[in-house]
Amino acid sequence: MSLDKVDYSQDRGLNYEENLLWEKEHSEHSGVDFPDLKDTPTRTGMDMRDDIGLPQLSEPQVVRHFVRMSTWNYSIDHGFFPLGSCTMKHNPRLNEKVARMKGFAHIHPMQPASTAQGALELMHELQNWLAELTGLPGVCLAPAAGAHGELAGMMTIKRAHEQQGNAHKKIILAPDSSHGTNPATAVMCGFEVRSIPTAETGRLSVEAFKEALYRTDEKGADIAGMMVTNPNTCGLFETDILEISELLHAVGGYFYCDGANFNAIVGKARPADFGADVMHINLHKTFSTPHGGGGPGSGPICCTEELAQYMPVPTVIKGDDGLYTLENETDRPETLGKLKAFQGQFGMFVRALSYMMSHGADGLRQVSEDAVLNANYILSQLSDDFHAPYGGQPCMHECLLTDKKQKEHGVSTLDMAKALVEYGYHPMTVYFPLVLAGTMLIEPTETESKDAIDRFIATMKGIANDVREGDTEKFHSYPISTPRKRLDEVKAARNPILRWKKD
Ligand SMILES: *Cc1c(COP(=O)(O)O)cnc(C)c1O
C-alpha cells in the first residue's frame, strides 16, 4: 500500500487530524477496569449495566484526543488577535498567580462572612477602583458578562422609572452603530428602541439626536433613556456627548453607557463626567481577565448615587466595626433584587484587581494612550491601501476600514478575513458595525509589540497588493492550510448537523 493510502494518514507536518471519540470505539481498552458483577443482585431488580454507547477508550487515547483538538484553537497566547470591540489583550500571568493563591482559590460562597474577610475586602477594593475610574459611586460586581451587565443596568433604569412614577417612559434611544446586545437588552426589559442614524462624521449629531428625542407629540416625555458606547463602535469619540446627555437628562431620561470600549479612555476620562448614569465594565476586556473561551466573563455595573438604590444586590459593605459583608435584599429595600447566585465571578475580581494594582493609576492611563496609539498607527499605514471611512480621521483604540477598494475586484471583507486565517492571524471583527458595507474593525490593543503590528500591516498590504494586481482567484478558496479549509458558513448556519450518527 502506498504511503498516501495508509489509514489515518491525514496528519501532515505535525498538523493533527482528529476524529470523534465515537469513531475510536473499536478500541479494546476502556479507561477503567470494573470487576465482573455476575452474581450481584441489583436492588431494583434491573440489569445493572446496560451498554450506554460510550466509546471504549484508554487514558492515553482520551488525553491525545483533547490535546490534539486544543491545537486547533487560536488564542491570544498563539498570536495577534485584532478582534475589534473585543479587546483581546494579553492576560498578565501575575493575575493568574494571584488568583491561584490558596486563600482565594479554595474559599466557598457558603462560608460564613467572618471567615472570608480577605475576599470581601478584595471585592470592596475593586468596587472602589471601578467607582474612581468611572466617577460612578454605586457598584455591583455580580453580573456575569457585558450583556448581563447591560441587563442589570437597564433593569436598574426601569426600576428607577417605576419607583418614581414614570412607568410610561418606554423609549430607549440607541445609535444605529450600537452593539446588538444594546437594543436586544432594551427590548428584553420591555422598552421600545428608537434608532438614531450615524452622521457623516461617524458620530452622533446633536440634530439627529434631537430629532429622535422629540419625535412624538410627547416631546421627550416618553423617553426612558439612551444606550450609547463612547467611544463608539466606529472607533470614534462622541464629541457632542455632553450636550446630548444634557438634552437627555432634561427630559428625565437616563444615559446607559456601554462600557465595552472603556480600554480607550480608562484613566483618561470618567464616563460620569460626560453624563453617564450607569454603565457596565467588561473586566474580561479592559481589565485583562481571560475571555474568548479562556474563562468566564464578568460585567460589573457602576451607577450614580441616585440609581445605586435600585441596582441589583449585592454590593460589599463595610460596617462600622470594620467588618465586610455582602448585602442582601433587606439591606436595601428599593433594590430590583438579585440577578446572579452569590457574589458573581470571584476569580475574575481577583485577576482584575491584580491588574489594576500592578498598573496603578498612571499605568492604566498609559494603557489607553498606547492602545489608541497602536490603532492609529495601523490606520495611518493602511489608509492608502484600504478605504478608511469618515475621512480617515484619527481613531480611538480601534480603526475602521472597509472593502470598498477590493470589492471592485471581486474580493470581499469575508475573503480577506479568510486570507488572514491562511497567513496565521485571527481576523479582525468583520461586518460590524452595520452602518457601512464590508466593515473591518481592527483593535490591536496596547500589549502588541511594534514588530507584531508591522507584520500584520505587511500582511494586510500584501492582500491589498495582490487584489490590485488581479491575483484574486485564491481569495475565494482561502484558507487552504487549516484542517477544515474554507467552510460554507451559510450552509452551516441554515442546515446545522449537530449530532453524530453511526453509519
Ligand atoms: C463585548 C461587547 C458587549 C458585550 O459583552 P459580553 O461580555 O460579550 O457579553 C457589549 N457591547 C460592546 C460594544 C461590546 O464590544
Short mmCIF file of C-alpha atoms and ligand atoms in Angstrom, two decimals:
data_model
loop_
_atom_site.label_atom_id
_atom_site.label_comp_id
_atom_site.label_asym_id
_atom_site.label_seq_id
_atom_site.Cartn_x
_atom_site.Cartn_y
_atom_site.Cartn_z
CA MET A 1 0.00 0.00 0.00
CA SER A 2 1.41 3.35 -0.89
CA LEU A 3 2.14 5.78 1.91
CA ASP A 4 -0.77 8.02 0.86
CA LYS A 5 -3.29 5.21 1.24
CA VAL A 6 -2.31 4.14 4.75
CA ASP A 7 -5.25 4.54 7.13
CA TYR A 8 -5.04 7.59 9.41
CA SER A 9 -2.67 9.31 7.04
CA GLN A 10 -4.37 12.70 7.40
CA ASP A 11 -1.74 14.02 9.81
CA ARG A 12 0.69 16.23 7.95
CA GLY A 13 3.64 18.24 9.17
CA LEU A 14 2.60 17.92 12.81
CA ASN A 15 -0.76 19.41 11.87
CA TYR A 16 -3.03 16.84 13.51
CA GLU A 17 -6.30 15.50 12.19
CA GLU A 18 -8.68 14.25 14.83
CA ASN A 19 -11.86 12.24 14.52
CA LEU A 20 -14.67 11.93 17.05
CA LEU A 21 -14.29 9.83 20.19
CA TRP A 22 -17.08 7.55 18.96
CA GLU A 23 -15.13 6.81 15.83
CA LYS A 24 -12.40 5.35 18.00
CA GLU A 25 -14.66 2.95 19.87
CA HIS A 26 -13.22 -0.16 18.25
CA SER A 27 -10.54 0.05 20.91
CA GLU A 28 -10.34 -2.96 23.19
CA HIS A 29 -9.45 -0.85 26.16
CA SER A 30 -11.57 1.26 28.41
CA GLY A 31 -10.10 3.78 30.76
CA VAL A 32 -11.45 1.92 33.78
CA ASP A 33 -11.50 -1.77 34.68
CA PHE A 34 -14.61 -2.85 36.58
CA PRO A 35 -14.77 -6.27 38.24
CA ASP A 36 -17.26 -8.77 36.84
CA LEU A 37 -20.65 -8.43 38.56
CA LYS A 38 -22.16 -11.78 37.56
CA ASP A 39 -23.77 -12.86 40.85
CA THR A 40 -24.51 -9.49 42.44
CA PRO A 41 -28.26 -8.76 42.57
CA THR A 42 -29.39 -5.20 41.97
CA ARG A 43 -31.76 -3.57 44.41
CA THR A 44 -34.19 -2.59 41.64
CA GLY A 45 -34.10 -5.99 40.01
CA MET A 46 -32.98 -4.38 36.74
CA ASP A 47 -29.81 -5.06 34.84
CA MET A 48 -27.04 -3.13 36.47
CA ARG A 49 -25.02 -2.31 33.39
CA ASP A 50 -26.55 -1.72 30.03
CA ASP A 51 -24.44 -0.67 27.13
CA ILE A 52 -24.98 3.08 27.10
CA GLY A 53 -22.92 3.59 24.00
CA LEU A 54 -19.91 5.31 25.47
CA PRO A 55 -16.73 4.93 23.48
CA GLN A 56 -14.23 2.44 24.83
CA LEU A 57 -11.06 4.39 25.26
CA SER A 58 -7.84 4.14 27.15
CA GLU A 59 -6.46 7.09 29.07
CA PRO A 60 -3.76 7.96 26.50
CA GLN A 61 -6.39 7.98 23.73
CA VAL A 62 -8.54 10.41 25.68
CA VAL A 63 -5.59 12.64 26.51
CA ARG A 64 -4.46 12.72 22.88
CA HIS A 65 -7.98 13.46 21.65
CA PHE A 66 -8.33 16.60 23.73
CA VAL A 67 -4.74 17.75 23.36
CA ARG A 68 -4.95 17.41 19.56
CA MET A 69 -8.16 19.39 19.45
CA SER A 70 -6.62 22.04 21.69
CA THR A 71 -4.00 22.60 18.97
CA TRP A 72 -6.81 23.73 16.67
CA ASN A 73 -7.62 26.61 18.93
CA TYR A 74 -6.32 30.06 18.23
CA SER A 75 -5.91 32.31 21.23
CA ILE A 76 -4.22 35.49 22.33
CA ASP A 77 -1.39 33.24 23.57
CA HIS A 78 -0.86 31.98 19.99
CA GLY A 79 -0.63 35.29 18.22
CA PHE A 80 -2.08 38.62 17.15
CA PHE A 81 -5.86 38.79 17.71
CA PRO A 82 -7.12 42.14 16.38
CA LEU A 83 -10.82 41.44 17.00
CA GLY A 84 -12.35 44.92 17.17
CA SER A 85 -14.63 45.77 20.11
CA CYS A 86 -13.43 42.65 21.96
CA THR A 87 -10.12 43.96 23.38
CA MET A 88 -8.19 40.70 23.04
CA LYS A 89 -5.15 41.77 25.03
CA HIS A 90 -2.50 39.81 26.87
CA ASN A 91 -3.68 38.40 30.21
CA PRO A 92 -0.72 39.02 32.54
CA ARG A 93 0.38 35.81 34.29
CA LEU A 94 0.73 37.72 37.53
CA ASN A 95 -3.08 37.81 37.68
CA GLU A 96 -3.19 34.04 37.37
CA LYS A 97 -0.65 33.62 40.12
CA VAL A 98 -2.68 35.78 42.48
CA ALA A 99 -5.99 34.09 41.57
CA ARG A 100 -4.44 30.72 42.39
CA MET A 101 -3.40 31.72 45.90
CA LYS A 102 -4.99 29.23 48.27
CA GLY A 103 -6.94 31.80 50.24
CA PHE A 104 -8.66 33.00 47.06
CA ALA A 105 -8.89 29.74 45.11
CA HIS A 106 -10.22 27.50 47.88
CA ILE A 107 -12.96 29.57 49.50
CA HIS A 108 -16.63 28.73 49.16
CA PRO A 109 -19.56 31.15 48.80
CA MET A 110 -21.47 29.40 51.61
CA GLN A 111 -18.66 30.10 54.08
CA PRO A 112 -19.59 32.49 56.92
CA ALA A 113 -18.55 36.05 56.03
CA SER A 114 -16.37 36.18 59.13
CA THR A 115 -14.10 33.53 57.54
CA ALA A 116 -13.90 35.28 54.15
CA GLN A 117 -12.99 38.82 55.20
CA GLY A 118 -9.99 38.99 52.85
CA ALA A 119 -12.07 38.04 49.83
CA LEU A 120 -14.79 40.54 50.74
CA GLU A 121 -12.18 43.25 51.28
CA LEU A 122 -10.79 42.49 47.82
CA MET A 123 -14.26 42.95 46.30
CA HIS A 124 -14.72 46.17 48.27
CA GLU A 125 -11.39 47.44 46.96
CA LEU A 126 -12.37 46.53 43.38
CA GLN A 127 -15.66 48.41 43.82
CA ASN A 128 -13.66 51.46 44.92
CA TRP A 129 -11.33 51.29 41.91
CA LEU A 130 -14.23 50.97 39.48
CA ALA A 131 -16.09 53.84 41.16
CA GLU A 132 -12.97 56.01 40.94
CA LEU A 133 -12.26 55.16 37.29
CA THR A 134 -15.85 55.75 36.13
CA GLY A 135 -16.86 58.52 38.53
CA LEU A 136 -19.94 56.44 39.36
CA PRO A 137 -20.09 55.51 43.06
CA GLY A 138 -22.66 52.67 43.11
CA VAL A 139 -21.02 49.40 42.10
CA CYS A 140 -22.49 45.90 41.80
CA LEU A 141 -19.92 43.31 40.77
CA ALA A 142 -22.35 40.43 40.27
CA PRO A 143 -23.23 40.44 36.51
CA ALA A 144 -21.54 37.56 34.69
CA ALA A 145 -20.71 39.27 31.37
CA GLY A 146 -21.06 42.52 29.48
CA ALA A 147 -24.50 41.64 28.16
CA HIS A 148 -25.58 40.61 31.66
CA GLY A 149 -24.30 43.96 32.93
CA GLU A 150 -26.43 45.68 30.30
CA LEU A 151 -29.43 43.76 31.58
CA ALA A 152 -28.60 44.73 35.18
CA GLY A 153 -28.14 48.39 34.18
CA MET A 154 -31.29 48.62 32.08
CA MET A 155 -33.35 46.88 34.76
CA THR A 156 -31.98 49.47 37.17
CA ILE A 157 -33.22 52.26 34.88
CA LYS A 158 -36.58 50.56 34.53
CA ARG A 159 -36.87 50.16 38.30
CA ALA A 160 -35.99 53.83 38.84
CA HIS A 161 -38.72 54.99 36.45
CA GLU A 162 -41.27 52.66 38.04
CA GLN A 163 -40.42 53.75 41.58
CA GLN A 164 -40.58 57.39 40.56
CA GLY A 165 -44.00 57.03 38.93
CA ASN A 166 -42.64 57.26 35.38
CA ALA A 167 -43.59 53.82 34.10
CA HIS A 168 -44.95 55.49 30.94
CA LYS A 169 -41.37 56.20 29.82
CA LYS A 170 -40.94 53.43 27.27
CA ILE A 171 -38.50 54.61 24.61
CA ILE A 172 -34.76 53.85 24.58
CA LEU A 173 -32.64 55.72 22.03
CA ALA A 174 -29.69 53.84 20.52
CA PRO A 175 -27.38 54.76 17.65
CA ASP A 176 -27.58 52.55 14.55
CA SER A 177 -23.92 51.63 15.13
CA SER A 178 -24.65 50.11 18.54
CA HIS A 179 -23.66 46.60 19.56
CA GLY A 180 -26.51 44.12 19.01
CA THR A 181 -26.76 43.45 22.73
CA ASN A 182 -27.91 47.06 23.34
CA PRO A 183 -31.25 47.00 21.52
CA ALA A 184 -31.73 43.33 22.50
CA THR A 185 -31.36 44.22 26.18
CA ALA A 186 -33.70 47.20 25.92
CA VAL A 187 -36.36 45.02 24.30
CA MET A 188 -35.90 42.29 26.94
CA CYS A 189 -36.64 44.92 29.57
CA GLY A 190 -39.89 45.82 27.84
CA PHE A 191 -38.66 49.06 26.26
CA GLU A 192 -39.12 50.13 22.66
CA VAL A 193 -35.95 51.03 20.76
CA ARG A 194 -35.67 54.12 18.60
CA SER A 195 -32.60 54.16 16.37
CA ILE A 196 -30.51 57.30 15.82
CA PRO A 197 -28.73 57.45 12.45
CA THR A 198 -24.95 57.97 12.47
CA ALA A 199 -23.90 61.29 10.90
CA GLU A 200 -21.41 61.75 8.02
CA THR A 201 -18.70 62.13 10.63
CA GLY A 202 -19.22 58.61 12.03
CA ARG A 203 -20.63 60.13 15.21
CA LEU A 204 -23.93 61.12 16.75
CA SER A 205 -25.02 64.59 15.73
CA VAL A 206 -26.96 66.85 18.07
CA GLU A 207 -29.52 67.42 15.28
CA ALA A 208 -30.16 63.72 14.71
CA PHE A 209 -30.33 63.18 18.45
CA LYS A 210 -32.88 65.97 18.92
CA GLU A 211 -34.94 64.66 16.02
CA ALA A 212 -35.15 61.24 17.72
CA LEU A 213 -35.64 62.70 21.19
CA TYR A 214 -38.59 64.95 20.34
CA ARG A 215 -40.08 62.83 17.53
CA THR A 216 -43.52 62.21 19.05
CA ASP A 217 -46.10 64.65 20.36
CA GLU A 218 -44.88 63.85 23.85
CA LYS A 219 -41.77 65.96 23.15
CA GLY A 220 -39.43 63.68 25.05
CA ALA A 221 -41.71 62.81 27.99
CA ASP A 222 -41.84 59.22 26.70
CA ILE A 223 -38.02 58.82 26.69
CA ALA A 224 -36.70 56.37 29.30
CA GLY A 225 -33.06 56.71 28.33
CA MET A 226 -30.35 56.05 25.76
CA MET A 227 -27.74 53.36 25.30
CA VAL A 228 -24.52 54.74 23.85
CA THR A 229 -20.99 53.38 23.62
CA ASN A 230 -18.29 56.00 23.94
CA PRO A 231 -16.00 55.76 22.07
CA ASN A 232 -18.49 54.31 19.61
CA THR A 233 -18.21 51.17 17.52
CA CYS A 234 -16.69 53.15 14.63
CA GLY A 235 -13.75 53.75 16.97
CA LEU A 236 -14.57 57.47 17.37
CA PHE A 237 -15.13 59.56 20.49
CA GLU A 238 -18.59 61.09 20.64
CA THR A 239 -17.55 64.73 20.72
CA ASP A 240 -21.07 66.06 21.35
CA ILE A 241 -21.79 63.67 24.17
CA LEU A 242 -22.02 66.39 26.85
CA GLU A 243 -24.69 68.34 25.01
CA ILE A 244 -26.51 65.12 24.11
CA SER A 245 -26.55 63.83 27.68
CA GLU A 246 -27.80 67.21 28.95
CA LEU A 247 -30.68 67.13 26.45
CA LEU A 248 -31.49 63.59 27.57
CA HIS A 249 -31.39 64.47 31.28
CA ALA A 250 -33.62 67.47 30.64
CA VAL A 251 -36.47 65.15 29.61
CA GLY A 252 -35.85 62.81 32.55
CA GLY A 253 -34.00 60.07 30.62
CA TYR A 254 -31.03 58.09 31.90
CA PHE A 255 -27.79 57.56 29.99
CA TYR A 256 -26.71 53.91 29.85
CA CYS A 257 -23.10 53.86 28.72
CA ASP A 258 -21.96 50.60 27.15
CA GLY A 259 -18.51 50.33 28.75
CA ALA A 260 -17.06 47.68 26.43
CA ASN A 261 -14.84 50.32 24.81
CA PHE A 262 -13.50 51.60 28.14
CA ASN A 263 -9.99 50.48 27.15
CA ALA A 264 -9.73 53.60 25.00
CA ILE A 265 -10.32 56.03 27.85
CA VAL A 266 -9.53 54.25 31.11
CA GLY A 267 -7.53 56.58 33.33
CA LYS A 268 -8.10 59.48 30.87
CA ALA A 269 -11.81 60.28 31.08
CA ARG A 270 -14.52 59.37 33.56
CA PRO A 271 -17.85 58.45 31.95
CA ALA A 272 -19.74 60.22 34.77
CA ASP A 273 -18.11 63.46 33.59
CA PHE A 274 -19.72 63.10 30.16
CA GLY A 275 -23.11 62.34 31.64
CA ALA A 276 -23.28 58.54 32.08
CA ASP A 277 -25.73 57.42 34.77
CA VAL A 278 -25.00 53.71 34.63
CA MET A 279 -22.51 51.59 32.71
CA HIS A 280 -21.11 48.09 32.65
CA ILE A 281 -17.44 47.28 32.66
CA ASN A 282 -16.13 44.22 30.84
CA LEU A 283 -13.48 43.04 33.30
CA HIS A 284 -12.56 40.49 30.62
CA LYS A 285 -11.79 43.27 28.14
CA THR A 286 -10.36 46.36 29.80
CA PHE A 287 -9.00 44.60 32.87
CA SER A 288 -7.48 41.62 31.10
CA THR A 289 -9.27 38.70 32.71
CA PRO A 290 -9.20 35.75 30.26
CA HIS A 291 -12.05 35.50 27.75
CA GLY A 292 -12.94 34.09 24.37
CA GLY A 293 -13.02 30.51 25.62
CA GLY A 294 -10.38 31.18 28.24
CA GLY A 295 -12.59 31.98 31.18
CA PRO A 296 -15.94 33.26 32.36
CA GLY A 297 -16.82 36.88 31.69
CA SER A 298 -17.55 39.45 34.33
CA GLY A 299 -19.60 42.59 33.76
CA PRO A 300 -19.91 44.73 36.92
CA ILE A 301 -22.11 47.81 36.72
CA CYS A 302 -21.36 51.26 38.08
CA CYS A 303 -24.05 53.89 38.61
CA THR A 304 -24.84 57.27 40.10
CA GLU A 305 -25.74 57.65 43.75
CA GLU A 306 -29.35 58.19 42.70
CA LEU A 307 -29.56 54.91 40.75
CA ALA A 308 -27.49 52.94 43.27
CA GLN A 309 -30.50 52.33 45.49
CA TYR A 310 -32.29 50.49 42.65
CA MET A 311 -29.43 48.39 41.24
CA PRO A 312 -29.24 44.64 41.97
CA VAL A 313 -27.86 43.28 45.22
CA PRO A 314 -25.29 42.50 46.44
CA THR A 315 -22.55 45.01 46.94
CA VAL A 316 -19.93 44.53 49.61
CA ILE A 317 -20.45 46.91 52.51
CA LYS A 318 -18.05 47.80 55.26
CA GLY A 319 -19.67 48.04 58.70
CA ASP A 320 -18.78 50.46 61.48
CA ASP A 321 -16.99 47.56 63.15
CA GLY A 322 -14.65 47.35 60.13
CA LEU A 323 -16.15 44.03 59.01
CA TYR A 324 -17.18 43.40 55.40
CA THR A 325 -20.50 41.80 54.46
CA LEU A 326 -22.40 41.03 51.26
CA GLU A 327 -25.63 42.96 51.46
CA ASN A 328 -28.95 41.22 50.83
CA GLU A 329 -32.36 42.42 49.73
CA THR A 330 -33.47 43.52 53.19
CA ASP A 331 -30.46 45.84 53.48
CA ARG A 332 -31.67 47.91 50.51
CA PRO A 333 -35.48 47.84 50.11
CA GLU A 334 -35.52 49.77 46.79
CA THR A 335 -33.30 47.21 45.02
CA LEU A 336 -34.61 45.36 42.00
CA GLY A 337 -33.33 42.15 43.59
CA LYS A 338 -30.80 39.51 42.77
CA LEU A 339 -29.61 38.62 39.24
CA LYS A 340 -26.86 36.12 39.95
CA ALA A 341 -26.22 33.46 42.56
CA PHE A 342 -23.89 34.55 45.36
CA GLN A 343 -21.42 37.33 44.51
CA GLY A 344 -20.50 36.79 40.81
CA GLN A 345 -17.25 35.53 39.25
CA PHE A 346 -14.92 35.91 42.18
CA GLY A 347 -11.81 34.61 40.38
CA MET A 348 -12.23 37.40 37.81
CA PHE A 349 -12.42 40.01 40.57
CA VAL A 350 -9.05 38.80 41.84
CA ARG A 351 -7.49 38.99 38.39
CA ALA A 352 -8.95 42.42 37.63
CA LEU A 353 -7.79 43.95 40.90
CA SER A 354 -4.37 42.38 40.46
CA TYR A 355 -4.22 44.01 37.00
CA MET A 356 -5.31 47.42 38.30
CA MET A 357 -2.99 47.46 41.28
CA SER A 358 0.02 46.28 39.28
CA HIS A 359 -0.57 49.09 36.73
CA GLY A 360 -1.55 51.82 39.15
CA ALA A 361 -3.40 54.96 38.10
CA ASP A 362 -0.58 56.17 35.82
CA GLY A 363 -0.18 52.72 34.28
CA LEU A 364 -3.88 52.50 33.45
CA ARG A 365 -3.71 55.89 31.76
CA GLN A 366 -0.79 54.62 29.69
CA VAL A 367 -2.81 51.53 28.73
CA SER A 368 -5.38 53.69 26.96
CA GLU A 369 -2.76 56.00 25.44
CA ASP A 370 -0.81 53.08 23.97
CA ALA A 371 -3.98 51.31 22.78
CA VAL A 372 -5.03 54.47 20.92
CA LEU A 373 -1.52 54.99 19.51
CA ASN A 374 -1.35 51.43 18.15
CA ALA A 375 -4.73 51.68 16.44
CA ASN A 376 -3.80 55.00 14.84
CA TYR A 377 -0.50 53.54 13.64
CA ILE A 378 -2.37 50.78 11.82
CA LEU A 379 -4.89 53.25 10.41
CA SER A 380 -2.13 55.54 9.11
CA GLN A 381 -0.26 52.63 7.50
CA LEU A 382 -3.29 51.07 5.82
CA SER A 383 -5.41 54.03 4.78
CA ASP A 384 -3.85 54.19 1.28
CA ASP A 385 -4.48 50.51 0.60
CA PHE A 386 -7.97 50.30 2.11
CA HIS A 387 -10.92 52.65 2.23
CA ALA A 388 -10.85 54.45 5.58
CA PRO A 389 -14.34 55.93 6.06
CA TYR A 390 -15.17 59.27 7.67
CA GLY A 391 -12.19 60.92 6.02
CA GLY A 392 -9.65 58.66 7.70
CA GLN A 393 -9.74 60.91 10.79
CA PRO A 394 -7.75 59.73 13.83
CA CYS A 395 -9.45 56.98 15.80
CA MET A 396 -9.52 55.81 19.40
CA HIS A 397 -8.48 52.23 20.32
CA GLU A 398 -9.74 50.57 17.13
CA CYS A 399 -9.71 51.57 13.50
CA LEU A 400 -12.36 51.05 10.89
CA LEU A 401 -11.67 50.11 7.26
CA THR A 402 -13.94 48.77 4.54
CA ASP A 403 -13.54 46.55 1.46
CA LYS A 404 -14.72 49.29 -0.92
CA LYS A 405 -11.48 49.27 -2.98
CA GLN A 406 -11.15 45.47 -3.07
CA LYS A 407 -14.83 44.86 -3.80
CA GLU A 408 -14.31 46.39 -7.25
CA HIS A 409 -12.00 43.44 -7.96
CA GLY A 410 -14.46 40.89 -6.57
CA VAL A 411 -12.72 40.42 -3.22
CA SER A 412 -14.80 40.99 -0.11
CA THR A 413 -14.15 41.52 3.57
CA LEU A 414 -15.01 37.84 4.15
CA ASP A 415 -12.39 36.77 1.57
CA MET A 416 -9.76 38.94 3.25
CA ALA A 417 -10.63 37.61 6.69
CA LYS A 418 -10.13 34.09 5.31
CA ALA A 419 -6.79 35.15 3.83
CA LEU A 420 -5.71 36.35 7.27
CA VAL A 421 -6.50 32.89 8.65
CA GLU A 422 -4.32 31.38 5.92
CA TYR A 423 -1.49 33.70 6.90
CA GLY A 424 -1.73 32.87 10.59
CA TYR A 425 -3.86 35.65 12.05
CA HIS A 426 -7.16 35.72 13.80
CA PRO A 427 -9.25 38.04 11.61
CA MET A 428 -10.44 41.43 12.75
CA THR A 429 -14.13 41.93 13.52
CA VAL A 430 -15.95 41.84 10.17
CA TYR A 431 -19.26 43.33 9.02
CA PHE A 432 -19.63 45.24 12.29
CA PRO A 433 -20.64 47.98 12.80
CA LEU A 434 -23.51 47.64 10.34
CA VAL A 435 -23.63 51.31 9.38
CA LEU A 436 -21.36 50.80 6.36
CA ALA A 437 -20.87 47.95 3.89
CA GLY A 438 -17.98 45.49 4.30
CA THR A 439 -16.55 46.92 7.52
CA MET A 440 -13.36 45.65 9.17
CA LEU A 441 -12.85 46.77 12.76
CA ILE A 442 -9.23 46.36 13.89
CA GLU A 443 -8.24 46.60 17.55
CA PRO A 444 -4.56 45.85 18.18
CA THR A 445 -4.60 46.70 21.92
CA GLU A 446 -1.65 48.12 23.83
CA THR A 447 0.00 44.77 24.50
CA GLU A 448 1.29 44.13 20.96
CA SER A 449 4.88 44.98 20.01
CA LYS A 450 5.61 47.26 17.07
CA ASP A 451 7.16 44.26 15.36
CA ALA A 452 3.93 42.21 15.62
CA ILE A 453 1.86 45.15 14.40
CA ASP A 454 4.27 45.75 11.48
CA ARG A 455 3.95 42.14 10.40
CA PHE A 456 0.17 42.38 10.46
CA ILE A 457 0.34 45.60 8.44
CA ALA A 458 2.64 43.90 5.92
CA THR A 459 0.16 41.03 5.55
CA MET A 460 -2.73 43.44 5.00
CA LYS A 461 -0.67 45.39 2.45
CA GLY A 462 0.16 42.09 0.73
CA ILE A 463 -3.53 41.32 0.45
CA ALA A 464 -4.28 44.77 -0.99
CA ASN A 465 -1.37 44.44 -3.42
CA ASP A 466 -2.45 41.04 -4.80
CA VAL A 467 -6.02 42.25 -5.25
CA ARG A 468 -4.76 45.33 -7.11
CA GLU A 469 -2.59 43.19 -9.39
CA GLY A 470 -5.56 40.98 -10.28
CA ASP A 471 -4.30 37.90 -8.41
CA THR A 472 -7.75 37.40 -6.88
CA GLU A 473 -8.79 33.79 -7.55
CA LYS A 474 -7.01 32.42 -4.45
CA PHE A 475 -9.01 34.68 -2.16
CA HIS A 476 -12.12 32.64 -2.82
CA SER A 477 -10.56 29.39 -1.59
CA TYR A 478 -8.57 30.58 1.44
CA PRO A 479 -7.79 29.18 3.95
CA ILE A 480 -6.17 26.11 2.40
CA SER A 481 -3.71 25.14 5.15
CA THR A 482 -6.17 24.74 8.04
CA PRO A 483 -7.55 21.31 9.00
CA ARG A 484 -11.05 22.24 7.76
CA LYS A 485 -10.27 24.54 4.79
CA ARG A 486 -12.93 27.02 3.63
CA LEU A 487 -16.21 26.44 5.41
CA ASP A 488 -19.61 27.18 4.00
CA GLU A 489 -20.89 29.32 6.89
CA VAL A 490 -24.28 29.92 5.31
CA LYS A 491 -24.91 26.19 4.94
CA ALA A 492 -23.62 25.56 8.46
CA ALA A 493 -25.99 28.17 9.88
CA ARG A 494 -29.02 27.16 7.80
CA ASN A 495 -28.57 23.41 7.97
CA PRO A 496 -26.57 22.58 11.08
CA ILE A 497 -25.81 18.93 11.73
CA LEU A 498 -25.27 18.75 15.46
CA ARG A 499 -25.50 15.00 16.13
CA TRP A 500 -23.10 12.29 15.13
CA LYS A 501 -24.79 9.17 13.83
CA LYS A 502 -23.22 5.78 13.36
CA ASP A 503 -23.39 4.87 9.68
C1 LIG B 1 -18.25 42.83 24.06
C2 LIG B 1 -19.28 43.85 23.93
C3 LIG B 1 -20.52 43.74 24.63
C4 LIG B 1 -20.96 42.50 25.37
O1 LIG B 1 -20.06 41.98 26.29
P1 LIG B 1 -20.06 40.41 26.60
O2 LIG B 1 -19.16 40.29 27.79
O3 LIG B 1 -19.54 39.74 25.38
O4 LIG B 1 -21.46 39.99 26.91
C5 LIG B 1 -21.40 44.80 24.55
N1 LIG B 1 -21.12 45.89 23.82
C6 LIG B 1 -19.96 46.03 23.12
C7 LIG B 1 -19.70 47.30 22.34
C8 LIG B 1 -19.01 45.01 23.14
O5 LIG B 1 -17.88 45.12 22.44
#
